[in-house]
Amino acid sequence: MRYSILWADDEIDLLKPYIVFLQGKGYDVTPVPSGADAIDKVREERFDVVFLDEMMAGMTGLETLSEIKILRPNLPVVMITKSEEEQIMEEAIGSKIADYLIKPINPNQILLSVKKLLDNRRLVSEKTNMSYQQDFRNLAMQYNDRIGYEEWAEIYKRLVYWDLELDGSTDKSMEEVFEMQKSEANSKFAQFIEEEYEEWICEPKADKPIMSHDLMKKLVLPKVKEEDSPLFFILIDNFRYDQWRVISKSLMEYFRIEQEDTYYSILPTSTSYARNAIFAGMLPIDIARKYPNLWVNDEGENEESLNQHEEELLQKQLDRSMKGVKMSYHKVIANHHGKQLNDGFNNLLSNQLNCVVYNFVDMLSHARTDSNMIKQLAPDESAYRSITKSWIEHSPLLEFLKLIAEHKGRVIITTDHGMVRVKNPKRIVGDRNVNTNLRYKQGKNLNLDDKGDHVIEVRRPDNFGLPSPNVSTSYFFTTDDYFFAYPNNYNHYVGHYRDTFQHGGVSLEEMIIPCVYLKAK
């Protein structure tokens, strides 16, 4: 493809060598001697980039730039000037120039600027695909080895890195390869969890990751008394590491990242288990035993009905480990709740710890399942991340974070679990009291209709730190991208839930989740 360049300079004849150089590199260059001529050309013809001399007789470069932006807002303009005055630079940058070059310039400077503006996406895409191909083998060798939880977290971070890099590439030739590698990594990760998880739960001295029930004690409460400023603990329900990476760019204007960790969600990777474990600082089996009035059995129950006592569980954890801490707890499940929280922000400043649960992302995943319109708006992982980013940028949560930054507060942003896009059904048989979650099942007399891989069976729930409402209670977890389906009305059920985002089972996306510590700039 040949690109067309417009070059305006009142000494354009002296630039002939540069023009010949660019033409030799395959670019079409139209020279004009004034800003007025440049405006006329932009009005009449289509160009891919404009070079403007800042100090021209008649209309200056900045005046010409303003007119060009009115005519062609998206046309990239490069300002060239002898002046190094900061005011001129700031005015040019404020006028949305694409690049800024200071004379004397050489031909390679011009070529670099053109390539950066016109060939950037192609060059970046080619380099991204080549770099991923080089790293593909290294990743495969690593996850096919016998590795531990720290290495698995690093592998997942690298997969997220490549996911985001390839997402921004114009060349989609490596997407299928990447999806295959992510699927293979998830299968190996499920094997790892099946082999190691029980020891993490049952052996006090086991080498294990920070998990849901450790989160407050190990990553949050130690920060409370580090400084006098209030600590805000914000838990975004159902929030993955890749989503954090995408929204983090919106926060960098206000905060600096002091510490970026991941931790492991307990099983099931569901709100009712993982979030209660976070606020209680206990495994579900211990909550059910010590505080039976605060634990609701989830056989046949709606998930959210199990999360009615989070504030009480948090207060009990504080009483055990950090008595006397003044704290508040808030749950935001609608925009007006977020606005009310923001309106009363000053009341939070006297607390040492303020905990806020935001439910939007979880609600979005449910809405995508039930609404064809949302599914069309977010047909894949990339679009789903984009919706999450758009929500953050226009939500009361961002306003809340800005208020924290203005008051020099500190923030921990985390989640209770992630989610995975499910594609393959797994038949299961159970009675009417079995819970409704698609990625795990809990109940009596559970049996798989088709034996095989992609399911972890737990016949002794106490070994996984889970309560047993009945002697015959068992838990089944799907792995990879599988979900449970009942034989009754099977085809309709599978058609409705295939390609939706679900949580509760075993995958990198659900279990390895972000916990980030931020300080106001």
Short mmCIF file of N, CA and C in Angstrom, two decimals, residues 109-272:
data_model
loop_
_atom_site.label_atom_id
_atom_site.label_comp_id
_atom_site.label_asym_id
_atom_site.label_seq_id
_atom_site.Cartn_x
_atom_site.Cartn_y
_atom_site.Cartn_z
N GLN A 109 14.92 10.51 10.60
CA GLN A 109 13.94 10.99 11.58
C GLN A 109 12.55 11.07 10.96
N ILE A 110 12.53 11.63 9.73
CA ILE A 110 11.26 11.75 9.02
C ILE A 110 10.68 10.36 8.75
N LEU A 111 11.53 9.45 8.27
CA LEU A 111 11.08 8.09 7.94
C LEU A 111 10.54 7.38 9.18
N LEU A 112 11.24 7.54 10.31
CA LEU A 112 10.80 6.91 11.55
C LEU A 112 9.44 7.44 11.97
N SER A 113 9.24 8.75 11.85
CA SER A 113 7.95 9.34 12.23
C SER A 113 6.83 8.81 11.34
N VAL A 114 7.11 8.70 10.02
CA VAL A 114 6.10 8.19 9.10
C VAL A 114 5.75 6.74 9.43
N LYS A 115 6.77 5.92 9.64
CA LYS A 115 6.53 4.51 9.94
C LYS A 115 5.78 4.35 11.25
N LYS A 116 6.14 5.18 12.23
CA LYS A 116 5.47 5.11 13.54
C LYS A 116 3.98 5.41 13.40
N LEU A 117 3.64 6.34 12.49
CA LEU A 117 2.25 6.74 12.34
C LEU A 117 1.47 5.85 11.38
N LEU A 118 2.12 5.44 10.29
CA LEU A 118 1.39 4.75 9.23
C LEU A 118 1.57 3.24 9.24
N ASP A 119 2.74 2.77 9.67
CA ASP A 119 3.02 1.34 9.64
C ASP A 119 3.09 0.72 11.02
N ASN A 120 2.76 1.52 12.03
CA ASN A 120 2.93 1.06 13.41
C ASN A 120 2.19 -0.24 13.69
N ARG A 121 0.91 -0.29 13.37
CA ARG A 121 0.10 -1.46 13.71
C ARG A 121 0.61 -2.71 12.99
N ARG A 122 0.98 -2.53 11.70
CA ARG A 122 1.50 -3.69 10.95
C ARG A 122 2.81 -4.18 11.54
N LEU A 123 3.72 -3.24 11.84
CA LEU A 123 5.03 -3.63 12.38
C LEU A 123 4.89 -4.26 13.76
N VAL A 124 4.03 -3.66 14.60
CA VAL A 124 3.80 -4.21 15.94
C VAL A 124 3.17 -5.59 15.85
N SER A 125 2.21 -5.76 14.95
CA SER A 125 1.55 -7.06 14.78
C SER A 125 2.55 -8.13 14.36
N GLU A 126 3.39 -7.80 13.39
CA GLU A 126 4.39 -8.77 12.92
C GLU A 126 5.34 -9.15 14.05
N LYS A 127 5.79 -8.14 14.81
CA LYS A 127 6.72 -8.41 15.92
C LYS A 127 6.03 -9.20 17.02
N THR A 128 4.76 -8.87 17.32
CA THR A 128 4.01 -9.58 18.37
C THR A 128 3.86 -11.05 18.02
N ASN A 129 3.44 -11.33 16.79
CA ASN A 129 3.26 -12.72 16.37
C ASN A 129 4.56 -13.49 16.41
N MET A 130 5.64 -12.84 15.97
CA MET A 130 6.95 -13.50 15.96
C MET A 130 7.41 -13.78 17.39
N SER A 131 7.21 -12.81 18.29
CA SER A 131 7.65 -12.98 19.67
C SER A 131 6.84 -14.07 20.37
N TYR A 132 5.52 -14.13 20.09
CA TYR A 132 4.71 -15.18 20.70
C TYR A 132 5.15 -16.56 20.20
N GLN A 133 5.43 -16.66 18.92
CA GLN A 133 5.89 -17.94 18.38
C GLN A 133 7.17 -18.40 19.08
N GLN A 134 8.05 -17.45 19.38
CA GLN A 134 9.29 -17.78 20.07
C GLN A 134 9.03 -18.22 21.51
N ASP A 135 8.02 -17.59 22.15
CA ASP A 135 7.72 -17.92 23.55
C ASP A 135 6.81 -19.14 23.68
N PHE A 136 6.14 -19.50 22.61
CA PHE A 136 5.21 -20.63 22.62
C PHE A 136 5.86 -21.89 23.17
N ARG A 137 7.04 -22.21 22.64
CA ARG A 137 7.74 -23.44 23.05
C ARG A 137 8.18 -23.35 24.51
N ASN A 138 8.66 -22.16 24.93
CA ASN A 138 9.09 -22.00 26.32
C ASN A 138 7.93 -22.23 27.29
N LEU A 139 6.76 -21.67 26.96
CA LEU A 139 5.58 -21.86 27.81
C LEU A 139 5.19 -23.33 27.88
N ALA A 140 5.15 -23.99 26.72
CA ALA A 140 4.75 -25.40 26.67
C ALA A 140 5.69 -26.27 27.48
N MET A 141 6.99 -26.00 27.37
CA MET A 141 7.97 -26.78 28.14
C MET A 141 7.77 -26.56 29.63
N GLN A 142 7.43 -25.33 30.01
CA GLN A 142 7.29 -25.02 31.43
C GLN A 142 6.07 -25.71 32.04
N TYR A 143 4.90 -25.60 31.39
CA TYR A 143 3.71 -26.19 32.01
C TYR A 143 3.63 -27.70 31.83
N ASN A 144 4.45 -28.26 30.96
CA ASN A 144 4.51 -29.72 30.86
C ASN A 144 5.48 -30.33 31.86
N ASP A 145 6.23 -29.45 32.55
CA ASP A 145 7.14 -29.90 33.61
C ASP A 145 6.36 -30.02 34.91
N ARG A 146 7.01 -30.57 35.93
CA ARG A 146 6.37 -30.62 37.26
C ARG A 146 6.70 -29.31 37.97
N ILE A 147 5.73 -28.44 38.08
CA ILE A 147 5.96 -27.11 38.64
C ILE A 147 4.99 -26.85 39.79
N GLY A 148 5.28 -25.76 40.54
CA GLY A 148 4.47 -25.44 41.71
C GLY A 148 3.51 -24.29 41.46
N TYR A 149 2.83 -23.86 42.51
CA TYR A 149 1.79 -22.85 42.39
C TYR A 149 2.34 -21.50 41.94
N GLU A 150 3.57 -21.15 42.35
CA GLU A 150 4.15 -19.87 41.93
C GLU A 150 4.41 -19.85 40.43
N GLU A 151 4.95 -20.98 39.92
CA GLU A 151 5.21 -21.06 38.49
C GLU A 151 3.91 -21.03 37.69
N TRP A 152 2.86 -21.67 38.23
CA TRP A 152 1.57 -21.63 37.53
C TRP A 152 1.02 -20.21 37.47
N ALA A 153 1.20 -19.44 38.53
CA ALA A 153 0.76 -18.05 38.52
C ALA A 153 1.51 -17.25 37.47
N GLU A 154 2.82 -17.50 37.35
CA GLU A 154 3.62 -16.79 36.35
C GLU A 154 3.22 -17.20 34.94
N ILE A 155 2.93 -18.49 34.73
CA ILE A 155 2.47 -18.95 33.42
C ILE A 155 1.16 -18.25 33.05
N TYR A 156 0.26 -18.17 34.00
CA TYR A 156 -1.02 -17.52 33.71
C TYR A 156 -0.83 -16.05 33.36
N LYS A 157 0.04 -15.37 34.08
CA LYS A 157 0.32 -13.96 33.78
C LYS A 157 0.89 -13.81 32.38
N ARG A 158 1.77 -14.73 32.00
CA ARG A 158 2.34 -14.66 30.64
C ARG A 158 1.27 -14.95 29.58
N LEU A 159 0.38 -15.88 29.86
CA LEU A 159 -0.71 -16.14 28.92
C LEU A 159 -1.62 -14.92 28.78
N VAL A 160 -1.90 -14.26 29.88
CA VAL A 160 -2.70 -13.03 29.83
C VAL A 160 -1.96 -11.96 29.03
N TYR A 161 -0.66 -11.85 29.26
CA TYR A 161 0.14 -10.87 28.50
C TYR A 161 -0.01 -11.11 27.00
N TRP A 162 0.16 -12.36 26.56
CA TRP A 162 0.06 -12.67 25.13
C TRP A 162 -1.37 -12.52 24.64
N ASP A 163 -2.34 -12.82 25.47
CA ASP A 163 -3.74 -12.64 25.09
C ASP A 163 -4.00 -11.17 24.74
N LEU A 164 -3.52 -10.27 25.59
CA LEU A 164 -3.73 -8.84 25.36
C LEU A 164 -2.91 -8.33 24.19
N GLU A 165 -1.68 -8.83 24.05
CA GLU A 165 -0.84 -8.42 22.93
C GLU A 165 -1.43 -8.87 21.59
N LEU A 166 -1.84 -10.11 21.51
CA LEU A 166 -2.42 -10.63 20.27
C LEU A 166 -3.77 -9.99 19.99
N ASP A 167 -4.47 -9.63 21.04
CA ASP A 167 -5.76 -8.95 20.88
C ASP A 167 -5.58 -7.62 20.15
N GLY A 168 -4.47 -6.95 20.41
CA GLY A 168 -4.20 -5.66 19.76
C GLY A 168 -3.55 -5.77 18.40
N SER A 169 -3.32 -6.98 17.95
CA SER A 169 -2.64 -7.20 16.66
C SER A 169 -3.65 -7.22 15.53
N THR A 170 -3.27 -6.66 14.39
CA THR A 170 -4.14 -6.70 13.21
C THR A 170 -4.07 -8.05 12.52
N ASP A 171 -2.98 -8.78 12.74
CA ASP A 171 -2.82 -10.11 12.15
C ASP A 171 -3.33 -11.15 13.16
N LYS A 172 -4.43 -11.81 12.85
CA LYS A 172 -5.07 -12.74 13.77
C LYS A 172 -4.66 -14.19 13.53
N SER A 173 -3.56 -14.40 12.79
CA SER A 173 -3.17 -15.76 12.40
C SER A 173 -2.77 -16.63 13.59
N MET A 174 -2.36 -16.01 14.71
CA MET A 174 -1.90 -16.80 15.86
C MET A 174 -3.00 -17.02 16.90
N GLU A 175 -4.18 -16.48 16.68
CA GLU A 175 -5.24 -16.59 17.68
C GLU A 175 -5.62 -18.04 17.97
N GLU A 176 -5.79 -18.82 16.92
CA GLU A 176 -6.18 -20.22 17.11
C GLU A 176 -5.11 -21.00 17.85
N VAL A 177 -3.84 -20.72 17.51
CA VAL A 177 -2.71 -21.38 18.19
C VAL A 177 -2.73 -21.03 19.67
N PHE A 178 -2.96 -19.74 19.96
CA PHE A 178 -2.97 -19.30 21.35
C PHE A 178 -4.11 -19.96 22.13
N GLU A 179 -5.30 -20.03 21.54
CA GLU A 179 -6.43 -20.66 22.21
C GLU A 179 -6.14 -22.13 22.52
N MET A 180 -5.48 -22.81 21.59
CA MET A 180 -5.11 -24.20 21.82
C MET A 180 -4.12 -24.32 22.97
N GLN A 181 -3.16 -23.39 23.02
CA GLN A 181 -2.17 -23.44 24.10
C GLN A 181 -2.80 -23.13 25.44
N LYS A 182 -3.71 -22.15 25.48
CA LYS A 182 -4.39 -21.83 26.74
C LYS A 182 -5.21 -23.02 27.23
N SER A 183 -5.87 -23.72 26.30
CA SER A 183 -6.65 -24.90 26.66
C SER A 183 -5.76 -26.01 27.20
N GLU A 184 -4.62 -26.21 26.56
CA GLU A 184 -3.68 -27.24 27.02
C GLU A 184 -3.15 -26.89 28.41
N ALA A 185 -2.80 -25.62 28.61
CA ALA A 185 -2.31 -25.18 29.92
C ALA A 185 -3.37 -25.40 30.99
N ASN A 186 -4.62 -25.13 30.68
CA ASN A 186 -5.70 -25.33 31.65
C ASN A 186 -5.87 -26.80 32.02
N SER A 187 -5.70 -27.68 31.04
CA SER A 187 -5.79 -29.12 31.33
C SER A 187 -4.69 -29.55 32.29
N LYS A 188 -3.47 -29.06 32.06
CA LYS A 188 -2.35 -29.40 32.94
C LYS A 188 -2.55 -28.78 34.32
N PHE A 189 -3.11 -27.57 34.37
CA PHE A 189 -3.37 -26.89 35.64
C PHE A 189 -4.40 -27.68 36.45
N ALA A 190 -5.43 -28.21 35.80
CA ALA A 190 -6.45 -29.00 36.49
C ALA A 190 -5.83 -30.25 37.12
N GLN A 191 -4.91 -30.89 36.40
CA GLN A 191 -4.20 -32.04 36.95
C GLN A 191 -3.41 -31.65 38.19
N PHE A 192 -2.76 -30.48 38.10
CA PHE A 192 -1.98 -29.97 39.23
C PHE A 192 -2.87 -29.74 40.45
N ILE A 193 -4.02 -29.10 40.25
CA ILE A 193 -4.94 -28.83 41.36
C ILE A 193 -5.46 -30.14 41.96
N GLU A 194 -5.80 -31.10 41.12
CA GLU A 194 -6.31 -32.38 41.60
C GLU A 194 -5.27 -33.08 42.48
N GLU A 195 -3.98 -32.92 42.12
CA GLU A 195 -2.91 -33.58 42.89
C GLU A 195 -2.56 -32.83 44.16
N GLU A 196 -2.65 -31.50 44.16
CA GLU A 196 -2.09 -30.69 45.26
C GLU A 196 -3.11 -30.11 46.21
N TYR A 197 -4.33 -29.88 45.77
CA TYR A 197 -5.27 -29.06 46.53
C TYR A 197 -5.56 -29.65 47.91
N GLU A 198 -5.76 -30.94 47.98
CA GLU A 198 -6.11 -31.56 49.26
C GLU A 198 -5.01 -31.35 50.30
N GLU A 199 -3.76 -31.43 49.86
CA GLU A 199 -2.64 -31.20 50.79
C GLU A 199 -2.63 -29.75 51.27
N TRP A 200 -2.90 -28.80 50.37
CA TRP A 200 -2.96 -27.39 50.78
C TRP A 200 -3.97 -27.20 51.91
N ILE A 201 -5.09 -27.92 51.83
CA ILE A 201 -6.17 -27.74 52.81
C ILE A 201 -5.90 -28.50 54.10
N CYS A 202 -5.37 -29.71 53.97
CA CYS A 202 -5.28 -30.62 55.13
C CYS A 202 -3.97 -30.54 55.90
N GLU A 203 -2.90 -30.11 55.23
CA GLU A 203 -1.59 -30.10 55.88
C GLU A 203 -1.20 -28.68 56.29
N PRO A 204 -1.20 -28.37 57.58
CA PRO A 204 -0.88 -27.01 58.04
C PRO A 204 0.49 -26.52 57.58
N LYS A 205 1.45 -27.44 57.44
CA LYS A 205 2.82 -27.04 57.08
C LYS A 205 3.11 -27.19 55.59
N ALA A 206 2.09 -27.46 54.80
CA ALA A 206 2.28 -27.63 53.36
C ALA A 206 2.75 -26.33 52.72
N ASP A 207 3.58 -26.47 51.69
CA ASP A 207 3.98 -25.31 50.89
C ASP A 207 2.80 -24.98 49.98
N LYS A 208 2.12 -23.88 50.25
CA LYS A 208 0.88 -23.60 49.52
C LYS A 208 0.76 -22.10 49.24
N PRO A 209 -0.08 -21.74 48.28
CA PRO A 209 -0.26 -20.32 47.96
C PRO A 209 -1.15 -19.63 48.99
N ILE A 210 -1.15 -18.30 48.95
CA ILE A 210 -2.18 -17.55 49.67
C ILE A 210 -3.52 -17.88 49.02
N MET A 211 -4.49 -18.23 49.85
CA MET A 211 -5.82 -18.61 49.34
C MET A 211 -6.88 -17.69 49.95
N SER A 212 -8.10 -17.89 49.55
CA SER A 212 -9.19 -16.98 49.94
C SER A 212 -9.21 -16.72 51.44
N HIS A 213 -9.14 -17.79 52.24
CA HIS A 213 -9.26 -17.64 53.69
C HIS A 213 -8.01 -17.01 54.32
N ASP A 214 -6.90 -16.89 53.54
CA ASP A 214 -5.68 -16.24 54.04
C ASP A 214 -5.61 -14.77 53.65
N LEU A 215 -6.45 -14.34 52.73
CA LEU A 215 -6.26 -13.05 52.06
C LEU A 215 -6.22 -11.89 53.04
N MET A 216 -7.22 -11.77 53.91
CA MET A 216 -7.27 -10.64 54.83
C MET A 216 -6.07 -10.66 55.77
N LYS A 217 -5.77 -11.84 56.30
CA LYS A 217 -4.71 -11.96 57.30
C LYS A 217 -3.33 -11.66 56.71
N LYS A 218 -3.09 -12.09 55.46
CA LYS A 218 -1.74 -12.00 54.90
C LYS A 218 -1.50 -10.80 53.99
N LEU A 219 -2.55 -10.35 53.28
CA LEU A 219 -2.33 -9.27 52.32
C LEU A 219 -3.06 -7.97 52.64
N VAL A 220 -4.08 -8.03 53.52
CA VAL A 220 -4.88 -6.82 53.77
C VAL A 220 -4.61 -6.23 55.15
N LEU A 221 -4.85 -7.00 56.19
CA LEU A 221 -4.75 -6.45 57.55
C LEU A 221 -3.35 -5.93 57.89
N PRO A 222 -2.26 -6.55 57.42
CA PRO A 222 -0.94 -5.97 57.71
C PRO A 222 -0.78 -4.55 57.18
N LYS A 223 -1.56 -4.21 56.14
CA LYS A 223 -1.45 -2.86 55.56
C LYS A 223 -2.22 -1.82 56.38
N VAL A 224 -3.19 -2.27 57.19
CA VAL A 224 -4.06 -1.33 57.90
C VAL A 224 -3.25 -0.39 58.78
N LYS A 225 -2.33 -0.95 59.54
CA LYS A 225 -1.59 -0.13 60.51
C LYS A 225 -0.22 0.31 60.02
N GLU A 226 0.07 0.06 58.75
CA GLU A 226 1.36 0.51 58.18
C GLU A 226 1.44 2.03 58.15
N GLU A 227 0.30 2.68 57.86
CA GLU A 227 0.26 4.14 57.74
C GLU A 227 -1.01 4.65 58.41
N ASP A 228 -1.06 5.97 58.63
CA ASP A 228 -2.22 6.57 59.29
C ASP A 228 -3.39 6.76 58.34
N SER A 229 -3.12 6.82 57.05
CA SER A 229 -4.21 7.06 56.10
C SER A 229 -5.14 5.86 56.03
N PRO A 230 -6.45 6.08 55.77
CA PRO A 230 -7.38 4.95 55.72
C PRO A 230 -7.06 4.00 54.58
N LEU A 231 -7.33 2.72 54.80
CA LEU A 231 -7.16 1.70 53.77
C LEU A 231 -8.54 1.32 53.24
N PHE A 232 -8.71 1.37 51.92
CA PHE A 232 -9.95 0.98 51.27
C PHE A 232 -9.74 -0.37 50.60
N PHE A 233 -10.53 -1.34 51.01
CA PHE A 233 -10.48 -2.70 50.45
C PHE A 233 -11.67 -2.84 49.51
N ILE A 234 -11.41 -2.91 48.20
CA ILE A 234 -12.48 -2.96 47.20
C ILE A 234 -12.45 -4.33 46.53
N LEU A 235 -13.51 -5.08 46.69
CA LEU A 235 -13.63 -6.41 46.11
C LEU A 235 -14.64 -6.35 44.96
N ILE A 236 -14.15 -6.54 43.74
CA ILE A 236 -15.01 -6.57 42.56
C ILE A 236 -15.33 -8.03 42.27
N ASP A 237 -16.58 -8.39 42.43
CA ASP A 237 -16.98 -9.78 42.30
C ASP A 237 -16.75 -10.30 40.89
N ASN A 238 -16.19 -11.54 40.79
CA ASN A 238 -16.09 -12.20 39.48
C ASN A 238 -15.16 -11.45 38.53
N PHE A 239 -13.98 -11.10 38.99
CA PHE A 239 -13.08 -10.17 38.29
C PHE A 239 -11.76 -10.88 37.99
N ARG A 240 -11.42 -10.99 36.72
CA ARG A 240 -10.24 -11.76 36.32
C ARG A 240 -8.99 -10.89 36.23
N TYR A 241 -7.85 -11.58 36.19
CA TYR A 241 -6.57 -10.87 36.09
C TYR A 241 -6.48 -10.08 34.79
N ASP A 242 -6.97 -10.63 33.67
CA ASP A 242 -6.88 -9.88 32.40
C ASP A 242 -7.74 -8.62 32.46
N GLN A 243 -8.87 -8.68 33.16
CA GLN A 243 -9.69 -7.49 33.31
C GLN A 243 -8.98 -6.44 34.15
N TRP A 244 -8.28 -6.87 35.19
CA TRP A 244 -7.49 -5.93 35.98
C TRP A 244 -6.46 -5.25 35.09
N ARG A 245 -5.74 -6.02 34.26
CA ARG A 245 -4.72 -5.43 33.41
C ARG A 245 -5.31 -4.36 32.49
N VAL A 246 -6.52 -4.59 32.01
CA VAL A 246 -7.14 -3.63 31.10
C VAL A 246 -7.60 -2.38 31.83
N ILE A 247 -8.22 -2.52 33.01
CA ILE A 247 -8.73 -1.33 33.69
C ILE A 247 -7.62 -0.56 34.42
N SER A 248 -6.49 -1.21 34.67
CA SER A 248 -5.43 -0.54 35.43
C SER A 248 -4.96 0.74 34.75
N LYS A 249 -5.03 0.77 33.42
CA LYS A 249 -4.60 1.96 32.68
C LYS A 249 -5.46 3.17 33.03
N SER A 250 -6.71 2.94 33.38
CA SER A 250 -7.61 4.04 33.74
C SER A 250 -7.29 4.61 35.11
N LEU A 251 -6.53 3.87 35.92
CA LEU A 251 -6.26 4.29 37.30
C LEU A 251 -4.89 4.92 37.48
N MET A 252 -4.02 4.78 36.47
CA MET A 252 -2.64 5.22 36.65
C MET A 252 -2.49 6.73 36.76
N GLU A 253 -3.50 7.47 36.32
CA GLU A 253 -3.47 8.92 36.46
C GLU A 253 -3.57 9.33 37.93
N TYR A 254 -4.18 8.46 38.74
CA TYR A 254 -4.47 8.81 40.13
C TYR A 254 -3.64 8.02 41.15
N PHE A 255 -3.17 6.85 40.76
CA PHE A 255 -2.49 5.96 41.71
C PHE A 255 -1.19 5.41 41.11
N ARG A 256 -0.32 5.00 41.99
CA ARG A 256 0.82 4.19 41.58
C ARG A 256 0.66 2.80 42.22
N ILE A 257 1.08 1.79 41.49
CA ILE A 257 0.96 0.42 41.99
C ILE A 257 2.13 0.13 42.92
N GLU A 258 1.83 -0.14 44.17
CA GLU A 258 2.86 -0.48 45.15
C GLU A 258 3.17 -1.97 45.14
N GLN A 259 2.15 -2.78 44.88
CA GLN A 259 2.31 -4.23 44.97
C GLN A 259 1.23 -4.89 44.13
N GLU A 260 1.62 -5.75 43.19
CA GLU A 260 0.66 -6.45 42.36
C GLU A 260 0.83 -7.95 42.56
N ASP A 261 -0.08 -8.55 43.29
CA ASP A 261 -0.02 -9.98 43.59
C ASP A 261 -1.16 -10.71 42.90
N THR A 262 -1.01 -12.02 42.85
CA THR A 262 -2.16 -12.88 42.58
C THR A 262 -2.28 -13.84 43.77
N TYR A 263 -3.47 -14.34 43.98
CA TYR A 263 -3.66 -15.38 44.99
C TYR A 263 -4.63 -16.40 44.42
N TYR A 264 -4.83 -17.51 45.14
CA TYR A 264 -5.66 -18.61 44.65
C TYR A 264 -7.03 -18.60 45.34
N SER A 265 -8.08 -18.61 44.53
CA SER A 265 -9.42 -18.79 45.08
C SER A 265 -9.57 -20.23 45.56
N ILE A 266 -10.29 -20.40 46.66
CA ILE A 266 -10.63 -21.76 47.09
C ILE A 266 -11.67 -22.35 46.13
N LEU A 267 -11.90 -23.63 46.25
CA LEU A 267 -12.98 -24.30 45.54
C LEU A 267 -14.18 -24.47 46.47
N PRO A 268 -15.39 -24.33 45.94
CA PRO A 268 -15.73 -23.88 44.59
C PRO A 268 -15.35 -22.41 44.39
N THR A 269 -14.98 -22.08 43.16
CA THR A 269 -14.67 -20.69 42.82
C THR A 269 -15.98 -19.94 42.61
N SER A 270 -16.74 -19.82 43.67
CA SER A 270 -18.05 -19.18 43.60
C SER A 270 -18.16 -18.16 44.73
N THR A 271 -19.03 -17.21 44.52
CA THR A 271 -19.22 -16.13 45.49
C THR A 271 -19.55 -16.66 46.88
N SER A 272 -20.46 -17.64 46.92
CA SER A 272 -20.96 -18.11 48.20
C SER A 272 -19.89 -18.76 49.07
#
